[in-house]
Amino acid sequence: MLIRIVTIFPEFFASPLGVSIVARALESESLRIELIDLREHGKGTHRQVDDAPFGGGPGMVMMIEPIDRALGDSGHRVLLTPAGARLRQDDLERWAGIDELVLICGRYEGVDERVAENLVDDEVSLGDFVLAGGEAAAAAIIEGIARLLPGVVGNEESIKSESFRDGLLEEPQYTRPSSYKGWEVPEVLLSGDHARIERWRAEQRRRRTAERRPDLLGGDSAVARP
Ligand code: ADE
């Protein structure tokens, strides 16, 4: 799989691409990354990539032309913006099956809306908070995809049973020691009764999800997706 990143800060990606699962995916060539420096496609001798907003207002807006030139005729395009649909695990699963994915990192006050309207396939946000730009979101997405690529994570079982795979949060996990500073591991997990343990885990998944993320159960705060 090839992931291309359109950014004005290619140097941002040195660390996130250099460690752990992403580094391993790159080494094994399950994943290739191409950094596209938006400034190289900027206008004029100053390599301008942003301009003042039409209609007035504070800050700068990223221009469409450098982005259009940087994209060329590249693959499935994703714009990272707080105005996008909330990113979900099934987006990552869908994208992990694509040969060429392009992540476009917005910056400044925003990106000329004609980019979203005409040049991209998906617009996504990491969540209901505002970053200074899409770079950290792109790094998160790349890590989320890398661990789904065949052969990258050793333990395929841990991917199968993880949070969101069945639409619920994962149950709590514990390891040794069974007692620490008087904080005890739930007795059921030490019982050796596998049927009881599985019932307890299923109940924990259901209860945690209901308490913390009722939207995942289709409750009141469910977020609509197109
Ligand atoms: N760029 C700025 N804020 C963002 C967010 N929350 N998600 C994705 N990209 C962003």
Tab-separated table of C-alpha atoms and ligand atoms in Angstrom:
chain	number	residue	atom	x	y	z
A	1	MET	CA	0.000	0.000	0.000
A	2	LEU	CA	1.148	3.544	-0.806
A	3	ILE	CA	0.128	6.474	1.400
A	4	ARG	CA	0.965	9.933	0.097
A	5	ILE	CA	0.880	12.872	2.501
A	6	VAL	CA	0.335	16.431	1.277
A	7	THR	CA	1.701	18.782	3.935
A	8	ILE	CA	3.615	22.021	4.484
A	9	PHE	CA	5.509	20.252	7.300
A	10	PRO	CA	7.018	17.064	5.857
A	11	GLU	CA	9.558	17.092	8.702
A	12	PHE	CA	6.689	16.534	11.153
A	13	PHE	CA	6.558	12.885	10.099
A	14	ALA	CA	10.154	11.853	10.918
A	15	SER	CA	9.307	10.453	14.381
A	16	PRO	CA	5.844	8.938	13.818
A	17	LEU	CA	7.124	7.037	10.764
A	18	GLY	CA	10.306	5.964	12.534
A	19	VAL	CA	9.022	3.884	15.442
A	20	SER	CA	7.001	0.807	16.307
A	21	ILE	CA	4.400	-0.673	13.989
A	22	VAL	CA	4.668	1.973	11.266
A	23	ALA	CA	8.452	1.574	11.066
A	24	ARG	CA	7.985	-2.191	10.852
A	25	ALA	CA	5.372	-1.861	8.094
A	26	LEU	CA	7.768	0.371	6.129
A	27	GLU	CA	10.690	-2.009	6.649
A	28	SER	CA	8.723	-5.021	5.457
A	29	GLU	CA	7.415	-2.953	2.508
A	30	SER	CA	3.803	-3.686	3.465
A	31	LEU	CA	3.567	0.103	3.423
A	32	ARG	CA	5.223	2.856	1.426
A	33	ILE	CA	4.970	6.542	2.343
A	34	GLU	CA	5.549	9.467	0.035
A	35	LEU	CA	5.780	12.949	1.548
A	36	ILE	CA	4.623	15.708	-0.776
A	37	ASP	CA	5.805	19.156	0.277
A	38	LEU	CA	2.916	21.461	-0.587
A	39	ARG	CA	5.272	24.430	-0.710
A	40	GLU	CA	6.990	22.982	-3.768
A	41	HIS	CA	3.665	23.513	-5.518
A	42	GLY	CA	3.191	27.009	-4.099
A	43	LYS	CA	2.674	30.144	-6.188
A	44	GLY	CA	5.435	32.478	-7.273
A	45	THR	CA	8.929	32.984	-5.936
A	46	HIS	CA	7.577	32.935	-2.368
A	47	ARG	CA	5.951	29.530	-2.909
A	48	GLN	CA	2.735	30.940	-1.508
A	49	VAL	CA	0.196	28.329	-0.352
A	50	ASP	CA	-2.324	30.489	1.532
A	51	ASP	CA	-4.143	33.796	1.144
A	52	ALA	CA	-6.629	36.051	2.956
A	53	PRO	CA	-10.264	34.857	3.076
A	54	PHE	CA	-12.774	36.330	0.613
A	55	GLY	CA	-15.376	38.287	2.579
A	56	GLY	CA	-12.835	39.233	5.228
A	57	GLY	CA	-12.040	37.742	8.594
A	58	PRO	CA	-8.972	36.675	10.538
A	59	GLY	CA	-6.259	34.272	9.457
A	60	MET	CA	-5.344	32.717	6.173
A	61	VAL	CA	-6.962	30.122	3.958
A	62	MET	CA	-5.072	27.449	2.052
A	63	MET	CA	-5.385	28.001	-1.689
A	64	ILE	CA	-6.820	25.394	-4.034
A	65	GLU	CA	-4.231	25.656	-6.790
A	66	PRO	CA	-1.141	24.355	-4.933
A	67	ILE	CA	-3.228	21.501	-3.499
A	68	ASP	CA	-4.612	20.622	-6.937
A	69	ARG	CA	-1.095	20.590	-8.396
A	70	ALA	CA	0.280	18.531	-5.490
A	71	LEU	CA	-2.492	15.944	-5.909
A	72	GLY	CA	-1.995	15.379	-9.626
A	73	ASP	CA	-4.091	12.350	-10.544
A	74	SER	CA	-3.358	10.487	-7.311
A	75	GLY	CA	-5.573	7.865	-5.624
A	76	HIS	CA	-8.246	7.993	-2.928
A	77	ARG	CA	-8.074	11.455	-1.358
A	78	VAL	CA	-8.845	12.237	2.262
A	79	LEU	CA	-8.918	15.787	3.631
A	80	LEU	CA	-8.152	16.118	7.354
A	81	THR	CA	-10.210	18.878	8.887
A	82	PRO	CA	-12.175	19.452	12.100
A	83	ALA	CA	-15.212	20.014	9.841
A	84	GLY	CA	-15.075	16.432	8.524
A	85	ALA	CA	-17.103	13.393	9.571
A	86	ARG	CA	-15.781	11.766	12.736
A	87	LEU	CA	-13.158	9.128	11.882
A	88	ARG	CA	-14.154	5.564	12.734
A	89	GLN	CA	-12.477	2.186	12.724
A	90	ASP	CA	-14.437	1.084	9.668
A	91	ASP	CA	-12.940	4.022	7.699
A	92	LEU	CA	-9.464	2.671	8.497
A	93	GLU	CA	-10.532	-0.838	7.507
A	94	ARG	CA	-11.885	0.448	4.203
A	95	TRP	CA	-8.762	2.507	3.443
A	96	ALA	CA	-6.405	-0.343	4.436
A	97	GLY	CA	-7.702	-2.180	1.352
A	98	ILE	CA	-6.847	0.668	-1.052
A	99	ASP	CA	-3.643	0.668	-3.152
A	100	GLU	CA	-3.044	4.420	-2.973
A	101	LEU	CA	-4.379	6.706	-0.274
A	102	VAL	CA	-3.656	10.443	-0.159
A	103	LEU	CA	-3.904	12.346	3.125
A	104	ILE	CA	-4.202	16.111	2.749
A	105	CYS	CA	-3.217	18.057	5.862
A	106	GLY	CA	-5.053	21.357	6.236
A	107	ARG	CA	-3.480	24.273	8.128
A	108	TYR	CA	-4.253	27.879	9.000
A	109	GLU	CA	-7.886	28.913	9.406
A	110	GLY	CA	-9.051	26.464	6.808
A	111	VAL	CA	-8.848	25.195	3.264
A	112	ASP	CA	-10.621	26.745	0.250
A	113	GLU	CA	-13.954	24.899	0.232
A	114	ARG	CA	-13.590	24.056	-3.458
A	115	VAL	CA	-10.939	21.503	-2.438
A	116	ALA	CA	-13.531	19.575	-0.415
A	117	GLU	CA	-16.168	20.070	-3.101
A	118	ASN	CA	-14.121	18.987	-6.098
A	119	LEU	CA	-10.816	17.357	-5.248
A	120	VAL	CA	-11.363	14.912	-2.380
A	121	ASP	CA	-13.230	11.670	-1.735
A	122	ASP	CA	-13.549	11.863	2.070
A	123	GLU	CA	-13.338	14.615	4.702
A	124	VAL	CA	-12.609	13.374	8.197
A	125	SER	CA	-11.935	14.717	11.670
A	126	LEU	CA	-10.212	12.919	14.532
A	127	GLY	CA	-12.816	14.230	16.949
A	128	ASP	CA	-14.539	17.261	18.342
A	129	PHE	CA	-11.435	19.305	19.006
A	130	VAL	CA	-9.254	21.552	16.886
A	131	LEU	CA	-5.631	20.835	16.048
A	132	ALA	CA	-3.313	23.394	14.461
A	133	GLY	CA	-3.298	21.228	11.358
A	134	GLY	CA	-3.983	17.814	9.915
A	135	GLU	CA	-0.462	16.415	10.392
A	136	ALA	CA	-1.092	14.765	13.782
A	137	ALA	CA	-4.348	13.357	12.377
A	138	ALA	CA	-2.491	11.931	9.372
A	139	ALA	CA	0.064	10.290	11.683
A	140	ALA	CA	-2.768	8.736	13.705
A	141	ILE	CA	-4.480	7.438	10.574
A	142	ILE	CA	-1.254	5.940	9.222
A	143	GLU	CA	-0.653	4.090	12.493
A	144	GLY	CA	-4.247	2.862	12.542
A	145	ILE	CA	-3.938	1.562	8.979
A	146	ALA	CA	-0.433	0.067	9.375
A	147	ARG	CA	-1.571	-2.302	12.110
A	148	LEU	CA	-4.373	-3.601	9.877
A	149	LEU	CA	-2.059	-4.481	6.972
A	150	PRO	CA	-1.473	-8.232	6.591
A	151	GLY	CA	1.601	-9.475	8.445
A	152	VAL	CA	2.362	-6.228	10.295
A	153	VAL	CA	0.960	-7.072	13.749
A	154	GLY	CA	2.089	-10.497	14.970
A	155	ASN	CA	-0.974	-11.307	17.040
A	156	GLU	CA	-3.930	-11.375	14.635
A	157	GLU	CA	-6.168	-12.472	17.532
A	158	SER	CA	-5.569	-9.202	19.382
A	159	ILE	CA	-6.813	-7.287	16.341
A	160	LYS	CA	-9.901	-9.475	16.106
A	161	SER	CA	-10.975	-9.000	19.723
A	162	GLU	CA	-10.136	-5.325	20.125
A	163	SER	CA	-12.369	-2.355	20.856
A	164	PHE	CA	-14.781	-1.395	18.049
A	165	ARG	CA	-14.378	-4.624	16.123
A	166	ASP	CA	-17.856	-5.624	17.306
A	167	GLY	CA	-19.045	-2.061	17.880
A	168	LEU	CA	-18.354	-2.174	21.629
A	169	LEU	CA	-15.521	-0.956	23.826
A	170	GLU	CA	-13.086	-3.595	25.008
A	171	GLU	CA	-13.390	-5.101	28.486
A	172	PRO	CA	-10.806	-4.041	31.112
A	173	GLN	CA	-7.570	-6.063	31.190
A	174	TYR	CA	-5.318	-6.835	34.165
A	175	THR	CA	-1.954	-8.504	34.673
A	176	ARG	CA	0.318	-9.450	37.589
A	177	PRO	CA	0.409	-8.692	40.440
A	178	SER	CA	-3.164	-9.616	41.425
A	179	SER	CA	-2.940	-7.173	44.331
A	180	TYR	CA	-1.074	-3.845	44.216
A	181	LYS	CA	-1.250	-1.272	47.030
A	182	GLY	CA	-4.496	-2.958	48.030
A	183	TRP	CA	-5.996	-2.542	44.538
A	184	GLU	CA	-7.344	-5.942	43.588
A	185	VAL	CA	-7.910	-7.623	40.247
A	186	PRO	CA	-11.562	-8.730	39.919
A	187	GLU	CA	-11.864	-12.120	41.575
A	188	VAL	CA	-13.591	-13.731	38.586
A	189	LEU	CA	-10.441	-13.382	36.442
A	190	LEU	CA	-8.467	-15.483	38.945
A	191	SER	CA	-11.172	-18.159	39.190
A	192	GLY	CA	-10.067	-20.297	36.252
A	193	ASP	CA	-13.751	-20.673	35.292
A	194	HIS	CA	-13.593	-19.780	31.600
A	195	ALA	CA	-17.334	-19.691	31.014
A	196	ARG	CA	-17.779	-17.304	33.945
A	197	ILE	CA	-14.861	-15.175	32.755
A	198	GLU	CA	-16.337	-14.885	29.257
A	199	ARG	CA	-19.760	-13.913	30.675
A	200	TRP	CA	-18.110	-11.271	32.880
A	201	ARG	CA	-16.116	-9.858	29.938
A	202	ALA	CA	-19.200	-9.654	27.719
A	203	GLU	CA	-21.080	-7.846	30.495
A	204	GLN	CA	-18.162	-5.423	31.001
A	205	ARG	CA	-18.078	-4.607	27.263
A	206	ARG	CA	-21.786	-3.904	27.261
A	207	ARG	CA	-21.745	-1.862	30.484
A	208	ARG	CA	-18.691	0.246	29.630
A	209	THR	CA	-20.077	1.053	26.205
A	210	ALA	CA	-23.458	2.051	27.658
A	211	GLU	CA	-21.783	4.271	30.280
A	212	ARG	CA	-19.006	5.836	28.217
A	213	ARG	CA	-20.139	5.700	24.609
A	214	PRO	CA	-23.935	5.390	24.335
A	215	ASP	CA	-23.570	6.739	20.785
A	216	LEU	CA	-21.997	3.408	19.790
A	217	LEU	CA	-25.187	1.648	20.890
A	218	GLY	CA	-27.334	3.931	18.730
A	219	GLY	CA	-28.410	5.995	21.747
A	220	ASP	CA	-29.378	9.647	21.923
A	221	SER	CA	-25.976	11.065	21.053
A	222	ALA	CA	-25.438	8.829	18.025
A	223	VAL	CA	-23.626	10.742	15.306
A	224	ALA	CA	-25.194	10.498	11.880
A	225	ARG	CA	-22.908	9.495	9.022
A	226	PRO	CA	-23.695	9.997	5.354
B	1	ADE	N1	-7.167	19.506	11.594
B	1	ADE	C1	-7.430	20.350	12.592
B	1	ADE	N2	-8.184	19.779	13.537
B	1	ADE	C2	-8.405	18.511	13.116
B	1	ADE	C3	-9.113	17.415	13.644
B	1	ADE	N3	-9.767	17.477	14.809
B	1	ADE	N4	-9.136	16.273	12.936
B	1	ADE	C4	-8.503	16.190	11.757
B	1	ADE	N5	-7.817	17.172	11.203
B	1	ADE	C5	-7.762	18.340	11.873
